[in-house]
Amino acid sequence: MKILIVYYSQTGNTQKIARAIRDGMREEGHAVTLKFLKKVAYDELSAYDMVGLGSPVWYEMPPNVRRFVEEMPPQAGKLAFSFCTHGTMPDLYFPLAVPRLMNGGFRVVDWRDWYGDCTVQIFPDPYYTAGHPDAVDLEDAKEWGREVCQRAERVRGGETDLLPGAPAPDMMPMHANAAIDHLGGFHNVHGRLVRDPEKCLYPKCHICMDNCTMGYIDLAARPQRYGSRGDACDDCHGCTYCELLCPTGAIHPAVPYEEAAPVGQEHGSALFETVLSRAEEEGKFRRLIPAEEVGTKTPYYSRHPRHPRRKQLSFEDD
Ligand SMILES: Cc1cc2nc3c(=O)[nH]c(=O)nc-3n(C[C@H](O)[C@H](O)[C@H](O)COP(=O)(O)O)c2cc1C
Ligand code: SF4
Ligand code: SF4
């Protein structure tokens, strides 16, 4: 089969899993291409027998991944698989992602999630899932890649009863409450991001423009455009990539993290710890750092005070 794996990744977890899945599929003898979402044109898809879509969980699909699926031309029976990485709770992801793929005409062969470290500015550093995905996760992803191909070959051979139906919503009440809070106005745990033109190096720097998750930044335009509101960003599920990458701190939260962090911790910590402890008891989560070492008093922003707080992802090995 010719297989295309399309992925979005901001901090590299989904990229690592995508590469492992690709390696497993290649070991099964398939021709696999791995591509970052932004580099994929819809008319390329017709050249492939199966398409995989990988993404981090941002409550559900990040808005750019959702847009990619919803604006895609109909795929008339093409095989697909779906995977994600997450920092605790994938429960909203597949019940929304898989039906969206099916509505787009895909026959979805399988889906699977893995834990990934989480570097959200106001969340603990180290985070509960620090160390994931590790070598065990990557071996598992490789094996899953092989299994997806085997199942897809059988479906192609006529065994269509192997196709699972769409996953039923299976949301924990605690997460449901958090999601309702989020959707009911708590759009972005970081609050609004703003940009200070005085500190901006454009045109010498354009890293925020080149990497904006949603294409919301145009500093060549007059007036310059920054974020979902044109002069601020607050409606992107809490994406703060531009703030992490900006080398000067020109992009910053309208309400300082010192004020927002306690809110994030209050919303997050009890929920994350409860969900992860339960997953650990059920054998679904392997804790790689002891609970007492989680940085509940040292949010990511405080451990990375210098700008840029993160480096851009490299796509060299794809
Ligand atoms: C804006 C944002 C929202 C997130 N929302 C969730 C969430 O709702 N549930 C969850 O389990 N993890 C959430 N995470 C954690 C990421 O899903 C996790 O860190 C993921 O592995 C990141 O993948 P990446 O490294 O490929 O970007 C969120 C992370 C960010 C940056
Ligand atoms: S990343 Fe920062 S310095 Fe660079 S163009 Fe954007 S706002 Fe300006
Ligand atoms: S937070 Fe920054 S990178 Fe993310 S969508 Fe908004 S402007 Fe773009």
XYZ file of C-alpha atoms and ligand atoms in Angstrom:
365
model
C 0.000 0.000 0.000
C 0.977 3.640 -0.408
C 0.369 5.340 2.913
C 0.467 9.015 3.886
C 0.759 9.943 7.556
C -0.268 13.555 8.147
C 0.526 14.914 11.576
C 0.471 18.081 13.588
C 2.811 18.429 16.542
C 3.887 21.426 18.551
C 6.276 19.966 21.099
C 7.361 16.798 19.284
C 5.412 14.029 21.053
C 3.035 13.301 18.194
C 5.926 13.580 15.758
C 7.853 10.843 17.637
C 4.822 8.549 17.656
C 4.156 9.289 13.957
C 7.742 8.342 13.071
C 7.484 5.088 15.046
C 4.185 4.184 13.312
C 5.842 4.974 9.971
C 8.770 2.677 10.807
C 6.448 -0.178 11.743
C 4.503 0.237 8.512
C 7.704 0.284 6.469
C 8.803 -2.944 8.143
C 5.575 -4.464 6.812
C 6.785 -3.523 3.334
C 4.591 -0.476 2.663
C 5.629 2.812 1.057
C 5.028 5.393 3.762
C 5.327 9.177 3.518
C 5.252 11.294 6.669
C 4.254 14.953 6.363
C 3.608 17.875 8.679
C -0.018 18.986 8.263
C 0.804 22.429 6.887
C 2.796 20.897 4.017
C -0.036 18.665 2.768
C -2.156 19.718 -0.228
C -5.540 18.008 -0.574
C -4.880 16.941 -4.167
C -1.950 14.784 -2.958
C -4.301 12.449 -1.088
C -5.544 10.703 -4.225
C -2.087 9.117 -4.680
C -2.428 7.094 -1.443
C -4.360 3.951 -0.457
C -4.510 4.914 3.211
C -4.142 8.164 5.154
C -3.206 8.443 8.844
C -3.931 11.559 10.874
C -1.955 12.258 14.065
C -2.439 15.141 16.468
C -2.033 16.291 20.035
C -5.227 16.556 22.080
C -6.207 20.134 22.820
C -9.493 19.414 24.574
C -10.418 17.782 21.265
C -8.737 18.320 17.900
C -6.575 21.447 17.727
C -8.455 23.941 15.535
C -6.006 23.644 12.623
C -6.371 19.839 12.532
C -10.129 20.137 12.724
C -10.110 22.667 9.876
C -7.917 20.334 7.803
C -10.440 17.484 8.156
C -13.589 19.556 7.778
C -12.447 21.386 4.642
C -11.091 18.252 2.964
C -12.824 17.202 -0.270
C -14.808 13.907 0.070
C -12.544 10.850 0.154
C -14.988 8.190 -1.116
C -14.048 5.069 0.831
C -10.312 5.688 1.282
C -8.835 3.886 4.286
C -7.722 5.953 7.265
C -6.371 5.636 10.795
C -6.177 8.153 13.580
C -3.828 8.657 16.534
C -3.131 11.256 19.171
C -0.914 12.098 22.123
C -2.221 13.764 25.248
C -1.249 14.851 28.727
C -4.070 13.085 30.595
C -7.391 12.947 28.807
C -8.025 11.891 25.229
C -11.688 11.153 25.915
C -13.075 13.984 23.777
C -10.696 13.339 20.900
C -11.742 10.173 19.068
C -15.522 10.529 19.563
C -15.186 13.785 17.595
C -12.251 12.984 15.289
C -13.353 9.586 13.996
C -16.886 10.650 12.942
C -15.365 13.724 11.251
C -13.099 11.431 9.213
C -16.047 9.152 8.450
C -18.175 12.134 7.386
C -15.363 12.992 4.996
C -15.821 9.597 3.338
C -12.949 7.711 5.016
C -13.243 4.119 6.193
C -11.462 4.315 9.542
C -9.513 1.139 10.271
C -8.346 1.913 13.822
C -7.363 4.653 16.297
C -5.046 4.814 19.258
C -3.684 7.279 21.838
C -0.412 7.635 23.764
C 0.643 9.779 26.714
C 2.929 12.718 26.018
C 4.711 15.226 28.212
C 2.935 18.569 28.418
C 4.620 21.963 28.328
C 1.805 24.414 28.897
C 3.158 27.610 30.454
C 0.973 27.619 33.556
C 0.990 23.872 34.166
C 3.487 22.023 36.390
C 7.032 21.478 35.184
C 7.958 18.664 35.391
C 4.466 17.601 34.327
C 2.713 14.404 35.431
C 3.439 12.643 32.125
C 7.082 13.784 31.831
C 9.187 11.275 29.904
C 6.399 10.134 27.580
C 6.540 9.016 24.890
C 9.464 6.813 25.920
C 11.114 3.833 24.201
C 8.305 1.518 25.366
C 5.660 3.829 23.845
C 7.595 4.075 20.588
C 7.966 0.295 20.290
C 4.235 0.015 20.962
C 3.488 2.595 18.264
C 5.694 0.704 15.813
C 3.826 -2.516 16.546
C 0.486 -0.732 16.173
C 1.623 0.571 12.776
C 2.191 -3.035 11.670
C -1.214 -4.120 13.005
C -3.048 -1.268 11.263
C -1.508 -2.315 7.942
C -2.456 -5.952 8.459
C -6.027 -4.995 9.260
C -6.196 -2.553 6.344
C -4.999 -5.272 3.924
C -7.764 -7.567 5.142
C -10.377 -4.825 4.761
C -9.102 -4.236 1.225
C -9.463 -7.974 0.670
C -13.178 -7.736 1.494
C -13.331 -8.295 5.262
C -15.214 -5.069 5.861
C -16.678 -6.411 9.116
C -13.237 -5.655 10.614
C -14.019 -1.942 10.403
C -14.968 -0.674 13.864
C -17.916 1.683 14.164
C -17.420 5.209 15.454
C -16.380 5.314 19.132
C -19.143 6.158 21.591
C -18.612 9.306 23.653
C -17.001 8.169 26.911
C -16.332 11.301 28.845
C -15.493 11.342 32.520
C -17.857 13.643 34.432
C -14.906 15.605 35.839
C -13.545 16.252 32.380
C -17.029 17.089 31.108
C -17.266 19.812 33.751
C -13.847 21.180 32.808
C -14.834 21.190 29.127
C -18.078 23.005 29.903
C -16.094 25.632 31.828
C -13.767 25.951 28.878
C -16.455 26.215 26.246
C -18.524 28.507 28.442
C -16.055 31.361 28.262
C -12.860 30.023 29.794
C -11.520 29.800 26.240
C -7.868 29.780 26.969
C -6.273 28.861 30.258
C -3.574 31.420 29.520
C -6.003 34.201 28.822
C -5.473 36.536 25.884
C -2.055 36.886 24.242
C -0.971 40.317 23.000
C 2.036 41.591 21.038
C 4.189 44.578 21.890
C 5.411 46.119 18.565
C 8.171 47.973 20.467
C 9.854 44.685 21.325
C 9.238 43.050 17.932
C 12.213 42.439 15.602
C 10.157 42.102 12.389
C 11.270 42.012 9.524
C 14.512 40.543 10.904
C 12.430 37.956 12.737
C 9.244 36.313 11.463
C 9.224 33.099 13.455
C 5.740 33.698 14.875
C 4.338 34.314 11.382
C 5.997 31.207 9.964
C 4.763 28.966 12.767
C 1.367 30.319 13.800
C -0.901 27.316 14.224
C -3.834 29.032 12.542
C -2.137 31.445 10.119
C -3.380 34.374 12.225
C -0.209 36.488 12.000
C 0.654 38.830 9.141
C 3.213 41.441 10.124
C 3.698 42.529 6.497
C 0.064 43.689 6.353
C -0.852 47.287 7.153
C -2.112 47.463 9.797
C -0.160 44.456 11.042
C -2.283 41.475 12.052
C -1.615 39.418 15.135
C -3.825 36.658 16.500
C -7.472 35.649 16.170
C -8.658 39.207 16.935
C -6.179 40.986 14.705
C -4.459 42.581 17.700
C -4.619 39.684 20.176
C -5.136 35.941 20.252
C -7.644 34.229 22.460
C -9.631 31.688 20.505
C -7.304 28.848 19.611
C -7.864 26.289 22.391
C -4.985 27.725 24.384
C -2.319 27.486 21.698
C 0.515 29.733 22.754
C 3.152 28.634 20.271
C 4.041 32.175 19.229
C 4.654 33.175 22.861
C 6.914 30.159 23.358
C 8.929 30.851 20.192
C 9.232 34.654 20.295
C 12.899 35.480 20.985
C 12.243 38.811 22.723
C 9.115 38.329 24.807
C 7.219 40.728 22.493
C 4.308 38.282 22.621
C 3.020 37.918 26.138
C -0.151 37.164 28.090
C -2.403 40.156 28.742
C -2.769 38.895 32.326
C 0.673 37.884 33.619
C 1.172 34.148 34.142
C 1.789 34.844 37.843
C -1.906 35.735 38.087
C -3.223 33.096 35.678
C -1.137 30.197 37.002
C -3.083 29.630 40.229
C -6.308 29.450 38.164
C -4.763 26.892 35.819
C -3.388 24.892 38.710
C -6.724 24.980 40.491
C -8.560 23.797 37.363
C -5.897 21.297 36.432
C -4.087 19.664 39.302
C -6.874 17.834 41.114
C -8.398 16.699 37.833
C -5.119 15.512 36.297
C -3.971 13.683 39.409
C -7.327 11.925 39.848
C -7.541 10.863 36.221
C -3.918 9.702 36.058
C -4.077 7.786 39.349
C -7.114 5.942 38.060
C -5.405 5.211 34.734
C -2.357 3.971 36.639
C -4.486 1.593 38.715
C -6.081 0.287 35.519
C -2.628 -0.314 34.010
C -3.157 2.278 31.249
C -0.609 4.819 32.481
C 3.028 4.189 33.412
C 4.220 6.952 35.721
C 7.797 7.863 34.763
C 8.274 10.473 37.486
C 6.971 10.010 41.045
C 3.865 12.071 41.859
C 5.804 14.037 44.509
C 8.287 15.256 41.872
C 5.582 16.887 39.722
C 6.284 20.626 39.628
C 2.998 21.887 41.006
C 4.866 24.841 42.545
C 7.042 25.463 39.475
C 4.904 26.103 36.387
C 6.642 25.817 33.001
C 6.917 29.595 32.506
C 8.815 30.003 35.786
C 11.330 27.294 34.844
C 11.825 28.811 31.366
C 11.875 32.557 32.057
C 14.227 33.411 29.171
C 12.994 33.889 25.611
C 12.546 31.963 23.463
C 10.989 29.521 25.894
C 11.051 26.737 23.269
C 12.799 25.835 20.031
C 10.963 25.233 16.795
C 10.303 21.606 15.847
C 12.620 20.152 13.207
C 11.205 18.117 10.327
C 14.557 16.874 9.017
C 13.959 13.179 9.728
C 10.510 12.968 8.130
C -3.231 24.190 24.071
C -3.094 22.839 24.655
C -4.232 22.150 25.093
C -4.115 20.874 25.611
N -5.257 20.203 26.001
C -5.152 18.940 26.475
C -6.320 18.203 26.854
O -7.446 18.675 26.751
N -6.176 16.954 27.327
C -4.939 16.376 27.453
O -4.855 15.227 27.891
N -3.808 17.033 27.089
C -3.889 18.300 26.603
N -2.748 18.980 26.212
C -1.441 18.292 26.281
C -1.036 17.762 24.898
O -2.079 17.021 24.316
C 0.200 16.865 25.010
O 1.233 17.566 25.613
C 0.602 16.347 23.638
O 1.388 15.191 23.776
C 1.403 17.391 22.846
O 1.723 16.850 21.601
P 2.839 17.489 20.669
O 4.144 17.382 21.430
O 2.838 16.617 19.472
O 2.459 18.879 20.386
C -2.840 20.263 25.711
C -1.695 20.962 25.282
C -1.820 22.231 24.769
C -0.582 22.958 24.301
S 8.456 36.172 17.075
Fe 8.415 38.019 18.348
S 10.119 39.256 17.589
Fe 9.701 37.693 16.058
S 8.317 38.674 14.592
Fe 7.044 37.610 16.098
S 6.583 39.127 17.679
Fe 8.279 39.907 16.468
S -1.518 31.657 20.067
Fe -0.110 32.530 18.554
S 0.564 30.768 17.303
Fe -1.274 30.150 18.405
S -2.954 30.580 16.970
Fe -2.753 32.361 18.329
S -1.417 33.758 17.214
Fe -1.173 31.743 16.275
